[in-house]
GROMACS .gro file of C-alpha atoms in nm:
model
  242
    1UNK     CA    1   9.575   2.393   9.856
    2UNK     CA    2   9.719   2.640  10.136
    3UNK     CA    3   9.918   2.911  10.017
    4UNK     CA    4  10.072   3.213  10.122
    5UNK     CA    5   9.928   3.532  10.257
    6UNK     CA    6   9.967   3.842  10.488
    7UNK     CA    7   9.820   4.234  10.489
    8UNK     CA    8  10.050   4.517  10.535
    9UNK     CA    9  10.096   4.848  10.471
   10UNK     CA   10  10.336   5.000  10.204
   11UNK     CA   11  10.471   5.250   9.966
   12UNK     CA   12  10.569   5.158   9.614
   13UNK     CA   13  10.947   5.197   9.567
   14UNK     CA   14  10.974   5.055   9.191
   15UNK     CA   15  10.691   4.943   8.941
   16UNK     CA   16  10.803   4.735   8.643
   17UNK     CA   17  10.595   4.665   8.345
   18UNK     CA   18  10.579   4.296   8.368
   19UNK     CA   19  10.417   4.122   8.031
   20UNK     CA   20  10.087   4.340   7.890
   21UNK     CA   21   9.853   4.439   8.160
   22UNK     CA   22  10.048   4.360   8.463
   23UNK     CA   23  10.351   4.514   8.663
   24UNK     CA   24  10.588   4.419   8.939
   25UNK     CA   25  10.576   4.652   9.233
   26UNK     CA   26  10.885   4.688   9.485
   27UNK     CA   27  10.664   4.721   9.784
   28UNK     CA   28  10.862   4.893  10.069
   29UNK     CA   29  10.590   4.749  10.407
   30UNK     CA   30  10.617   4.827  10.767
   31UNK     CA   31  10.639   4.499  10.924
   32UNK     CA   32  10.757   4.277  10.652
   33UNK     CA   33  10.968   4.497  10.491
   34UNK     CA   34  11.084   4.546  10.069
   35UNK     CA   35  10.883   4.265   9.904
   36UNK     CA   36  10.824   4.252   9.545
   37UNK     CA   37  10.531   4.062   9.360
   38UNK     CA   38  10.274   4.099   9.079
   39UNK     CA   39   9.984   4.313   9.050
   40UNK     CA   40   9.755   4.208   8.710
   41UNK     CA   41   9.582   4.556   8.631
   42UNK     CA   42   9.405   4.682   8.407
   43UNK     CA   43   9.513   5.008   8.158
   44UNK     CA   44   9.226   5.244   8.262
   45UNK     CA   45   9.410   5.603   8.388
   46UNK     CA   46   9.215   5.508   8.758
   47UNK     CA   47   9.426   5.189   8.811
   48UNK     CA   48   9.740   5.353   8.648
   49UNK     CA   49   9.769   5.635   8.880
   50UNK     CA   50   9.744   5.387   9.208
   51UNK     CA   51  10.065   5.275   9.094
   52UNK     CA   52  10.285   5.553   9.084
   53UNK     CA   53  10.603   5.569   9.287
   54UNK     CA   54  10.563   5.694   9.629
   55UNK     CA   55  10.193   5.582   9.690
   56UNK     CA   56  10.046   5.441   9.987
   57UNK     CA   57   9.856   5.131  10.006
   58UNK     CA   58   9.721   4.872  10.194
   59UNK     CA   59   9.865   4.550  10.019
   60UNK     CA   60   9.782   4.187  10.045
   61UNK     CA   61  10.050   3.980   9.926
   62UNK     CA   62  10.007   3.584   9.846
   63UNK     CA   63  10.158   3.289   9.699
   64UNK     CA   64  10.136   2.907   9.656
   65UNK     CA   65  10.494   2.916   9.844
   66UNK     CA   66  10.677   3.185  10.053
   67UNK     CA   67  10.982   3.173   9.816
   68UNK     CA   68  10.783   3.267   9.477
   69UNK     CA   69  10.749   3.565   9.385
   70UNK     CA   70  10.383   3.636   9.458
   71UNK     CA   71  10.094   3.895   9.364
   72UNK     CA   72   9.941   4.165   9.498
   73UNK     CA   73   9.600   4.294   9.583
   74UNK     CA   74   9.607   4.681   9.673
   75UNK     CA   75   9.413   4.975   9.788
   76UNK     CA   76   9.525   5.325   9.776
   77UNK     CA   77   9.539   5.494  10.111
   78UNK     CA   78   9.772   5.819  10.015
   79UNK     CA   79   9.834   5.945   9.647
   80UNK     CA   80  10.174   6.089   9.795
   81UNK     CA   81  10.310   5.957   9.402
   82UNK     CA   82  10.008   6.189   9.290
   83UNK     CA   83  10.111   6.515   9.484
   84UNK     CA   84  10.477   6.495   9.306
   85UNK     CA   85  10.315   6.603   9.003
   86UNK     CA   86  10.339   6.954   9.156
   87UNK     CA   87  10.685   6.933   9.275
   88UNK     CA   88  10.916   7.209   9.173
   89UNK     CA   89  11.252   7.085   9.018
   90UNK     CA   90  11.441   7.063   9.363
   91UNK     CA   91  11.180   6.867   9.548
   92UNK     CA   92  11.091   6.587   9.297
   93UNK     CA   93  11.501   6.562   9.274
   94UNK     CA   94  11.448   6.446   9.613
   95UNK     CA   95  11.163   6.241   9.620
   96UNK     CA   96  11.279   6.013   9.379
   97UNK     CA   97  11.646   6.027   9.483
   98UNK     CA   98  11.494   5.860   9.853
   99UNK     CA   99  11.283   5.629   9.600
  100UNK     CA  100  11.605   5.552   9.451
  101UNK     CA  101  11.832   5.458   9.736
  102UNK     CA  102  11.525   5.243   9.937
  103UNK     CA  103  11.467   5.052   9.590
  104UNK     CA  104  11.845   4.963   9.534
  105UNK     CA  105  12.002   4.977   9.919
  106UNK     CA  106  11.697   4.771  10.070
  107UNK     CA  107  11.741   4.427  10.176
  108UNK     CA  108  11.408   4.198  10.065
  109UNK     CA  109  11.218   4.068  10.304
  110UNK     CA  110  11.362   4.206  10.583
  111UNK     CA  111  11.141   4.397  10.855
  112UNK     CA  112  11.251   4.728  10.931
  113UNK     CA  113  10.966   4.896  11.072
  114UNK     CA  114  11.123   5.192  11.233
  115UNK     CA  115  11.304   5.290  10.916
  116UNK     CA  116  10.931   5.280  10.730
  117UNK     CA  117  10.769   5.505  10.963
  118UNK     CA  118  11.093   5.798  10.874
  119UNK     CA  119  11.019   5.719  10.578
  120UNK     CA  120  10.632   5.756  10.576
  121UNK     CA  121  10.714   6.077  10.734
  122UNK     CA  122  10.960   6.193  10.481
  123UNK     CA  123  10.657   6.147  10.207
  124UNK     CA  124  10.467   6.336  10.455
  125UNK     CA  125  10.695   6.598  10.467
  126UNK     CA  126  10.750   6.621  10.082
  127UNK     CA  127  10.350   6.654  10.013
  128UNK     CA  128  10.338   6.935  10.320
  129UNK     CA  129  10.117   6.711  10.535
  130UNK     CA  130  10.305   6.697  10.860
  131UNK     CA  131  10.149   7.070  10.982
  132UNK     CA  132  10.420   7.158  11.130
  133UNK     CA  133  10.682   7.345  10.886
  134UNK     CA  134  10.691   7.706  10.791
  135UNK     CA  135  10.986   7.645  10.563
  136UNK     CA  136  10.914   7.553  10.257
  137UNK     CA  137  11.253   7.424  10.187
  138UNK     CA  138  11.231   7.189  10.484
  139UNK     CA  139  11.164   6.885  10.308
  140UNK     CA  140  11.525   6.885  10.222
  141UNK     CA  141  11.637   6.947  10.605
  142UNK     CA  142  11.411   6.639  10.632
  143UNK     CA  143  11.527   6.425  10.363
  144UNK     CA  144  11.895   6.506  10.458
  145UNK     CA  145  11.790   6.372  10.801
  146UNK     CA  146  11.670   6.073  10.610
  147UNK     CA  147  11.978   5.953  10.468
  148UNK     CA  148  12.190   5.935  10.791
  149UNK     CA  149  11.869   5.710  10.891
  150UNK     CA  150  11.927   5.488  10.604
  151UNK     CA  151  12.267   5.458  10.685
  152UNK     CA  152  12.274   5.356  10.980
  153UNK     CA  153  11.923   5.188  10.934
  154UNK     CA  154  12.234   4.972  10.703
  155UNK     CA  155  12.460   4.952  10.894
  156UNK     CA  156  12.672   5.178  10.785
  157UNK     CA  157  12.626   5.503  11.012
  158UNK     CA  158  12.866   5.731  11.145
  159UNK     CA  159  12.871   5.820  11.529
  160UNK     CA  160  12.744   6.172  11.577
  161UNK     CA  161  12.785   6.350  11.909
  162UNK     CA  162  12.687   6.680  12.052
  163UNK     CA  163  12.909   6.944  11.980
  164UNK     CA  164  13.071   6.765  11.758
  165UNK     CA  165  13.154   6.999  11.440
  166UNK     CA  166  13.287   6.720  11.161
  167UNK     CA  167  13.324   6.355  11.066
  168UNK     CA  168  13.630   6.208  11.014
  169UNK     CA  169  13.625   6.019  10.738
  170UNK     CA  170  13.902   5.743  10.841
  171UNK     CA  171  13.652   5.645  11.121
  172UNK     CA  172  13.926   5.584  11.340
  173UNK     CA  173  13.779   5.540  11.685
  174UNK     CA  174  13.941   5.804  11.972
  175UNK     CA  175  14.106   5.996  11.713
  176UNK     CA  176  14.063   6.405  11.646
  177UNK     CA  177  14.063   6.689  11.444
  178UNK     CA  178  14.390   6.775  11.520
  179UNK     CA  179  14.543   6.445  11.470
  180UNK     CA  180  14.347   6.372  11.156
  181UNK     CA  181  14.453   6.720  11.050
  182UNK     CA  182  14.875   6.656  11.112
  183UNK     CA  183  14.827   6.355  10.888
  184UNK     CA  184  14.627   6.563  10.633
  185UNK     CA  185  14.340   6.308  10.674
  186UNK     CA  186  14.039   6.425  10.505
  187UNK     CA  187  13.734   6.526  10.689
  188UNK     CA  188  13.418   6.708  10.650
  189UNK     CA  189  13.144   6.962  10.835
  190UNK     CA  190  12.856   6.814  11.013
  191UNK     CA  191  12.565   7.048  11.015
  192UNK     CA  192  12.437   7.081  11.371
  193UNK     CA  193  12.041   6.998  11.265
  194UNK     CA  194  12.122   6.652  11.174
  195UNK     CA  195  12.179   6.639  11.537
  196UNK     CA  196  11.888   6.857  11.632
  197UNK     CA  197  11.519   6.821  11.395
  198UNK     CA  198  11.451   7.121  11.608
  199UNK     CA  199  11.730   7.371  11.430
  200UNK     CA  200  11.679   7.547  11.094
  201UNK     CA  201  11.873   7.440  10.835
  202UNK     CA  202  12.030   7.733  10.581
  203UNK     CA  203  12.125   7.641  10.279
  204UNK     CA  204  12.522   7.600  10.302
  205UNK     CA  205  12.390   7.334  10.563
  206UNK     CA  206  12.203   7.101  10.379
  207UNK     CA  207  12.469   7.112  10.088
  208UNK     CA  208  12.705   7.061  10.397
  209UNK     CA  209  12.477   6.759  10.485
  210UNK     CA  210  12.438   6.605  10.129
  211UNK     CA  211  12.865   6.608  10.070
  212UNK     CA  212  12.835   6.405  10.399
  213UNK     CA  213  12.632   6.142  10.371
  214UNK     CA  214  12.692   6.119   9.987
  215UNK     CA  215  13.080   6.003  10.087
  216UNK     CA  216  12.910   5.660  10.247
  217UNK     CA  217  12.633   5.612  10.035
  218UNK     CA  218  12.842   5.625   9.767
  219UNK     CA  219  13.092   5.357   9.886
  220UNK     CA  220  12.790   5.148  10.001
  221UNK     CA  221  12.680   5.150   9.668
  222UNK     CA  222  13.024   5.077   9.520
  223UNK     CA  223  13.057   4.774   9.798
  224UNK     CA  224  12.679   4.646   9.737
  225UNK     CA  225  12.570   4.782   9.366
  226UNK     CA  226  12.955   4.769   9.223
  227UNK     CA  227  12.842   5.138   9.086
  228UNK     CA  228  12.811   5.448   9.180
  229UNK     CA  229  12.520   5.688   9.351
  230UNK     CA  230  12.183   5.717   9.147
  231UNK     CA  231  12.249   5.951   8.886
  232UNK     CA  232  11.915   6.136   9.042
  233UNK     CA  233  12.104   6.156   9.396
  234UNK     CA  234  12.402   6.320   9.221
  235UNK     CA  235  12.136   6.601   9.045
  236UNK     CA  236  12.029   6.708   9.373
  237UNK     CA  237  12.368   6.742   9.515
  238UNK     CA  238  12.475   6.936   9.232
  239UNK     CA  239  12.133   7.166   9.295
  240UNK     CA  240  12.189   7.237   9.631
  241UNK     CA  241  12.567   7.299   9.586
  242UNK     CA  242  12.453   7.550   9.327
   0.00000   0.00000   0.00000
């Protein structure tokens, strides 16, 4: 009987204990995008820890039809789930607050293959393996980065020119500062390295960044989830902020 089947690679998003020895894994994969499916394990601490949130794999995915649910074969290629167990307070915060939002923002099925490489390179950044940062903060200048991706990634981003020192949060097209301002519209800062990876971040900035991007994830998640922002997200905020 023909069934199902395709290879990709992915990170795990969300695992699930599903029945005794097996779990459903959210599967976040470059060119096929979020799928979700069963993997039948076994409870030996090897096979546990290729399963934690974050990892890398190379995942087959198959089923007797394309609309069931499926199962998965997998082989770890990165343990970035592994390195988190090192993560100081702040930076797991963020780790699994970007978990968090591509678990419950992500449409299934869907191919978005430039939004899975930032990604990628956001777990890159959080384990220290892109060689190129001194900072040891900037996973956050990174991660803050990330969520304007995701937004607009959804749909839902905000136009963001040079020079350009807030965001109006009306959206009105061809208005300004001043005119938002004589109507007491609200508005807030936009931190010049979302526009620039090359600029350092301090930390007033990424706070700056967070209170931004927060306002639209949290009315995307309102519009989509009919709640509010993952209580993780709103830690992290609060940390910055701090």
């Amino acid at each position: 009987m023909q069934t199902m089947q395709w290879q990709d690679e992915g990170f795990i998003t969300r695992a699930v204990i599903f029945h005794e020895q097996s779990l459903r894994l959210f599967i976040f994969t470059r060119d096929h995008g979020l799928y979700t499916g069963i993997h039948r394990y076994t409870k030996n601490k090897a096979t546990r820890q290729q399963f934690q949130r974050g990892n890398l794999l190379r995942a087959t995915w198959h089923a007797r039809l394309e609309d069931h649910l499926g199962e998965w074969r997998t082989e770890l290629l990165a343990p970035f789930g592994g390195y988190a167990l090192s993560f100081s307070a702040k930076k797991l915060q963020a780790f699994e607050s970007a978990l968090a939002l591509l678990a419950s923002l992500l449409p299934e099925r869907m191919p978005m293959p430039q939004l899975y490489d930032e990604a990628v390179a956001l777990l890159r950044a959080f384990s220290g393996r892109n060689n190129v940062v001194d900072d040891p903060d900037d996973y956050l200048s990174a991660y803050c980065r990330f969520e304007y991706q995701l937004l607009a990634h959804l749909g839902y981003g905000f136009s963001l020119h040079h020079g350009q020192e807030v965001v109006l949060l009306n959206q009105n097209r061809g208005d300004n500062l001043a005119a938002a301002q004589s109507r007491g519209e609200p508005f807030l800062p936009l931190p010049p390295f979302l526009l620039d990876p090359q600029l350092a971040a301090s930390d007033s900035c990424k706070a700056q960044a967070l209170a931004l991007s927060g306002y639209f994830l949290e009315r995307l998640f309102i519009s989509v989830k009919k709640n509010g922002l993952p209580t993780i997200r709103q830690q992290l905020a609060g940390k910055v902020a701090a």
